[in-house]
Tab-separated table of C-alpha atoms in Angstrom:
chain	number	residue	atom	x	y	z
A	1	THR	CA	-10.713	-6.925	19.061
A	2	THR	CA	-14.424	-8.017	18.948
A	3	THR	CA	-15.381	-4.671	17.525
A	4	ARG	CA	-12.715	-4.768	14.751
A	5	ASP	CA	-13.715	-8.320	13.855
A	6	CYS	CA	-17.360	-7.214	13.487
A	7	ARG	CA	-16.323	-4.250	11.292
A	8	TYR	CA	-14.115	-6.593	9.224
A	9	ALA	CA	-16.989	-9.082	8.681
A	10	GLU	CA	-19.396	-6.233	7.680
A	11	ARG	CA	-17.045	-4.886	5.094
A	12	LYS	CA	-15.631	-8.264	3.871
A	13	GLY	CA	-18.111	-8.333	0.939
A	14	GLU	CA	-17.134	-4.894	-0.123
A	15	MET	CA	-13.423	-5.729	0.125
A	16	GLU	CA	-13.949	-8.837	-1.990
A	17	GLU	CA	-15.223	-6.538	-4.773
A	18	MET	CA	-12.137	-4.370	-4.422
A	19	LYS	CA	-10.043	-7.295	-5.470
A	20	MET	CA	-11.388	-6.905	-8.971
A	21	ILE	CA	-10.553	-3.251	-9.454
A	22	PRO	CA	-9.203	-2.128	-12.849
A	23	THR	CA	-5.553	-1.554	-12.966
A	24	ARG	CA	-5.271	1.212	-15.661
A	25	LEU	CA	-3.288	4.111	-14.225
A	26	GLN	CA	-4.622	7.627	-14.442
A	27	ASN	CA	-2.516	10.461	-13.231
A	28	VAL	CA	-4.707	12.864	-11.328
A	29	GLU	CA	-3.951	15.540	-8.747
A	30	LEU	CA	-3.176	14.103	-5.344
A	31	LYS	CA	-5.547	15.243	-2.512
A	32	THR	CA	-3.891	14.571	0.767
A	33	PHE	CA	-4.980	15.389	4.280
A	34	LEU	CA	-8.076	17.065	2.819
A	35	PRO	CA	-11.019	14.890	3.882
A	36	GLU	CA	-13.458	17.656	2.888
A	37	ILE	CA	-12.582	17.178	-0.726
A	38	ASP	CA	-14.914	14.749	-2.482
A	39	SER	CA	-12.804	12.318	-4.459
A	40	LEU	CA	-15.881	11.539	-6.591
A	41	LYS	CA	-15.167	14.788	-8.337
A	42	VAL	CA	-11.871	13.257	-9.526
A	43	ALA	CA	-13.519	10.111	-10.686
A	44	GLY	CA	-16.301	12.006	-12.442
A	45	SER	CA	-19.131	10.346	-14.183
A	46	VAL	CA	-17.398	6.968	-14.200
A	47	ALA	CA	-18.036	6.378	-10.473
A	48	GLN	CA	-20.159	3.300	-9.984
A	49	GLN	CA	-22.869	2.956	-7.479
A	50	VAL	CA	-21.907	1.025	-4.267
A	51	LYS	CA	-23.930	-0.175	-1.293
A	52	GLN	CA	-21.819	1.829	1.063
A	53	GLN	CA	-19.253	4.449	0.283
A	54	LEU	CA	-16.027	3.884	2.109
A	55	ARG	CA	-13.631	6.533	3.130
A	56	VAL	CA	-10.096	5.097	2.425
A	57	LEU	CA	-6.770	6.544	3.405
A	58	VAL	CA	-3.704	5.042	1.547
A	59	VAL	CA	-0.341	5.475	3.151
A	60	ALA	CA	2.713	4.662	0.953
A	61	THR	CA	6.202	5.823	0.168
A	62	GLU	CA	5.363	7.231	-3.292
A	63	ALA	CA	2.340	7.936	-5.457
A	64	PRO	CA	1.751	9.406	-9.039
A	65	PRO	CA	3.151	11.458	-10.637
A	66	VAL	CA	6.218	9.652	-9.368
A	67	HIS	CA	7.207	6.764	-11.610
A	68	GLY	CA	7.822	3.515	-9.780
A	69	GLY	CA	6.359	0.188	-8.778
A	70	ILE	CA	4.643	1.235	-5.505
A	71	ALA	CA	3.440	4.547	-7.049
A	72	ARG	CA	1.823	2.711	-9.939
A	73	ILE	CA	0.109	0.257	-7.570
A	74	VAL	CA	-1.112	3.208	-5.432
A	75	GLY	CA	-2.400	4.989	-8.481
A	76	SER	CA	-4.257	1.936	-9.873
A	77	LEU	CA	-5.817	1.194	-6.504
A	78	ARG	CA	-6.987	4.788	-6.055
A	79	GLU	CA	-8.589	4.930	-9.471
A	80	GLY	CA	-10.246	1.550	-8.933
A	81	PHE	CA	-11.649	2.599	-5.554
A	82	GLN	CA	-12.976	5.906	-7.000
A	83	LYS	CA	-14.571	4.190	-9.897
A	84	ARG	CA	-16.464	2.072	-7.474
A	85	GLY	CA	-17.737	5.276	-5.706
A	86	HIS	CA	-15.425	5.324	-2.748
A	87	HIS	CA	-13.554	8.361	-1.312
A	88	VAL	CA	-9.810	8.029	-1.428
A	89	ASP	CA	-7.082	10.244	0.013
A	90	VAL	CA	-3.356	9.394	-0.501
A	91	LEU	CA	-0.660	10.101	1.934
A	92	ALA	CA	2.705	9.758	0.110
A	93	TYR	CA	5.515	11.541	-1.618
A	94	PRO	CA	5.454	14.121	-3.341
A	95	GLU	CA	2.696	15.402	-1.161
A	96	ILE	CA	4.500	14.366	1.988
A	97	LYS	CA	8.126	15.742	1.610
A	98	ARG	CA	11.086	13.545	2.228
A	99	PHE	CA	14.849	13.928	2.945
A	100	GLN	CA	17.132	12.061	0.658
A	101	VAL	CA	20.876	11.464	0.887
A	102	GLY	CA	22.033	8.927	-1.697
A	103	GLU	CA	19.835	5.862	-1.368
A	104	VAL	CA	18.577	6.871	2.081
A	105	ARG	CA	15.078	8.404	2.068
A	106	LEU	CA	13.428	9.639	5.213
A	107	SER	CA	9.777	10.730	5.125
A	108	SER	CA	8.442	13.748	7.051
A	109	LEU	CA	5.315	11.817	7.843
A	110	ILE	CA	6.111	11.723	11.522
A	111	PHE	CA	5.742	15.551	11.714
A	112	LYS	CA	2.167	15.091	10.308
A	113	LEU	CA	1.047	12.909	13.241
A	114	PRO	CA	-0.876	15.561	15.173
A	115	LYS	CA	-2.899	16.328	11.997
A	116	LEU	CA	-3.362	12.645	11.197
A	117	LEU	CA	-4.499	11.830	14.797
A	118	SER	CA	-7.217	14.524	14.500
A	119	ILE	CA	-8.715	13.062	11.280
A	120	ILE	CA	-8.013	9.341	11.487
A	121	ASN	CA	-11.460	8.430	12.641
A	122	THR	CA	-13.048	10.113	9.629
A	123	TYR	CA	-11.926	7.155	7.523
A	124	ASP	CA	-13.279	3.620	7.344
A	125	VAL	CA	-10.176	1.959	6.101
A	126	ILE	CA	-6.427	2.821	6.301
A	127	HIS	CA	-4.382	0.992	3.741
A	128	VAL	CA	-0.617	0.951	4.513
A	129	HIS	CA	2.074	-0.191	2.114
A	130	GLY	CA	5.514	-1.345	3.412
A	131	ALA	CA	7.934	-2.105	4.646
A	132	THR	CA	9.212	1.529	4.414
A	133	PRO	CA	11.133	3.154	7.201
A	134	THR	CA	9.597	6.368	8.473
A	135	VAL	CA	6.337	5.634	6.483
A	136	SER	CA	4.755	2.271	7.075
A	137	ASP	CA	6.208	1.872	10.644
A	138	VAL	CA	4.872	5.369	11.543
A	139	ALA	CA	1.358	4.603	10.174
A	140	LEU	CA	1.274	1.188	11.978
A	141	LEU	CA	2.523	2.720	15.197
A	142	LEU	CA	-0.158	5.325	14.902
A	143	ALA	CA	-2.838	2.580	14.670
A	144	ARG	CA	-1.486	0.993	17.845
A	145	LEU	CA	-1.775	4.280	19.694
A	146	ARG	CA	-5.564	4.581	19.053
A	147	ARG	CA	-8.025	2.304	20.770
A	148	ARG	CA	-10.794	3.396	18.514
A	149	ARG	CA	-9.584	3.454	14.960
A	150	PRO	CA	-10.553	2.455	11.405
A	151	LEU	CA	-9.919	-0.936	9.840
A	152	ILE	CA	-6.142	-1.339	9.198
A	153	VAL	CA	-5.073	-3.130	5.949
A	154	TYR	CA	-1.369	-3.675	5.540
A	155	THR	CA	0.139	-4.727	2.188
A	156	HIS	CA	3.608	-6.156	2.411
A	157	HIS	CA	5.726	-5.596	-0.602
A	158	MET	CA	9.233	-6.468	0.610
A	159	ASP	CA	11.428	-6.626	3.620
A	160	LEU	CA	14.006	-3.875	4.186
A	161	ASP	CA	17.303	-4.946	2.473
A	162	PHE	CA	19.675	-1.946	2.463
A	163	LYS	CA	23.105	-3.428	2.379
A	164	PRO	CA	25.081	-0.543	4.048
A	165	ILE	CA	23.214	-0.931	7.353
A	166	GLY	CA	23.901	-4.677	7.628
A	167	PHE	CA	22.454	-6.200	10.849
A	168	LEU	CA	20.105	-3.243	11.315
A	169	ASN	CA	18.067	-4.708	8.410
A	170	ILE	CA	17.269	-7.796	10.545
A	171	LEU	CA	16.496	-5.659	13.561
A	172	TYR	CA	14.237	-3.290	11.634
A	173	ASN	CA	12.360	-6.117	9.917
A	174	TYR	CA	11.751	-7.865	13.244
A	175	LEU	CA	10.360	-4.713	14.842
A	176	HIS	CA	8.258	-3.904	11.706
A	177	ARG	CA	6.734	-7.410	11.942
A	178	ARG	CA	5.687	-6.741	15.469
A	179	LEU	CA	3.893	-3.641	14.328
A	180	ILE	CA	2.226	-5.602	11.580
A	181	THR	CA	0.373	-7.704	14.224
A	182	GLY	CA	-1.681	-4.634	14.960
A	183	ALA	CA	-3.193	-4.670	11.389
A	184	ASP	CA	-6.650	-6.200	10.894
A	185	VAL	CA	-5.734	-7.763	7.543
A	186	VAL	CA	-2.220	-8.421	5.968
A	187	VAL	CA	-2.115	-8.652	2.210
A	188	ALA	CA	0.698	-10.009	-0.014
A	189	SER	CA	0.916	-10.496	-3.788
A	190	THR	CA	2.232	-14.091	-3.507
A	191	GLN	CA	2.452	-16.895	-1.041
A	192	ASP	CA	6.221	-16.556	-0.955
A	193	ASN	CA	5.995	-12.858	-0.161
A	194	LEU	CA	3.544	-13.620	2.588
A	195	GLY	CA	5.938	-16.203	3.982
A	196	LEU	CA	8.555	-13.586	4.611
A	197	LEU	CA	6.334	-12.462	7.579
A	198	GLY	CA	6.383	-15.853	9.203
A	199	ARG	CA	3.313	-17.658	10.530
A	200	SER	CA	0.849	-16.115	12.887
A	201	ARG	CA	-2.493	-17.547	14.080
A	202	GLN	CA	-3.640	-14.252	15.175
A	203	ARG	CA	-3.159	-12.594	11.752
A	204	LYS	CA	-5.776	-12.494	9.013
A	205	ASN	CA	-3.988	-12.945	5.699
A	206	ALA	CA	-4.987	-12.470	2.109
A	207	ILE	CA	-3.092	-13.078	-1.136
A	208	ILE	CA	-4.038	-10.641	-3.901
A	209	PRO	CA	-1.829	-10.826	-7.031
A	210	PHE	CA	-1.034	-7.627	-8.770
A	211	GLY	CA	-2.831	-7.324	-12.156
A	212	ILE	CA	-2.116	-5.573	-15.404
A	213	ASN	CA	-4.349	-4.150	-18.063
A	214	LEU	CA	-3.508	-6.129	-21.190
A	215	ARG	CA	-5.111	-3.448	-23.397
A	216	GLU	CA	-2.077	-1.286	-22.638
A	217	PHE	CA	0.290	-3.839	-24.299
A	218	SER	CA	0.701	-5.063	-27.805
A	219	THR	CA	1.460	-8.641	-28.706
A	220	ASN	CA	1.352	-8.273	-32.494
A	221	GLY	CA	5.111	-8.393	-32.945
A	222	GLN	CA	6.925	-11.559	-34.024
A	223	LYS	CA	9.166	-13.272	-31.583
A	224	ASP	CA	12.275	-15.250	-32.594
A	225	VAL	CA	12.519	-18.942	-31.682
A	226	GLY	CA	14.975	-18.501	-28.875
A	227	PHE	CA	14.026	-18.231	-25.255
A	228	THR	CA	14.060	-14.634	-24.098
A	229	VAL	CA	13.353	-12.843	-20.811
A	230	LEU	CA	12.424	-9.256	-20.252
A	231	PHE	CA	13.005	-7.659	-16.825
A	232	ILE	CA	11.605	-4.142	-16.161
A	233	GLY	CA	12.464	-2.563	-12.831
A	234	GLN	CA	15.165	-1.210	-10.568
A	235	PHE	CA	18.129	-3.495	-9.841
A	236	ARG	CA	17.523	-4.178	-6.228
A	237	PRO	CA	18.612	-7.396	-4.428
A	238	TYR	CA	15.084	-8.208	-3.387
A	239	LYS	CA	13.938	-8.018	-6.994
A	240	GLY	CA	15.633	-11.349	-7.598
A	241	VAL	CA	17.368	-10.584	-10.883
A	242	ARG	CA	20.270	-12.808	-9.954
A	243	VAL	CA	17.900	-15.649	-9.379
A	244	LEU	CA	16.252	-14.970	-12.636
A	245	LEU	CA	19.479	-15.071	-14.593
A	246	GLU	CA	20.674	-18.220	-12.853
């Protein structure tokens, strides 16, 4: 624990800079499980000089070219890290295959564990996004299995809320929160989202709101005098559309 705290303190300044990363998405070819590939080649001449280049492994359910909220966030983070001169590999679908039946999606990440175990210590930071069954839980469990490991940053997007499995949602969320305690830093986009995880004196927390690039949007159009609301996203219970309408 002392060693991880020291590593956290040393990189805290660099992580503070990462909070200001640009959010424009750029679809580039995914390079997964290939630490020998220099991600600066992807970023090209726009890579900025940094005091220390970090090797970052992002683990998530989806990444570009998939269209979705998590995929867009992963793409934005990757581009921002690369522009700051860091090496980034992404471990997510479609590079990591998954099995899907209806709304049930199971990742094949667990079958990649032997390979991941052999390269995990080549990274400085592992950034896990969850909660996602067979993805975030596998990555966090892997971190617990290693005494010597990189800094683990976990970003909590939502609890599991899959109606057909009923009580199993509660059980899974409980077990997943136990795994989260092994992370060095837990990140959430809002205080309410962080509150879903409950209080913990042992956990280091950070609230980092998701940003948007306003240059990608136009506000030149005229709006009528009525109060209007625009919701963009999938209709999932945890999205809170019902609360919005009420």
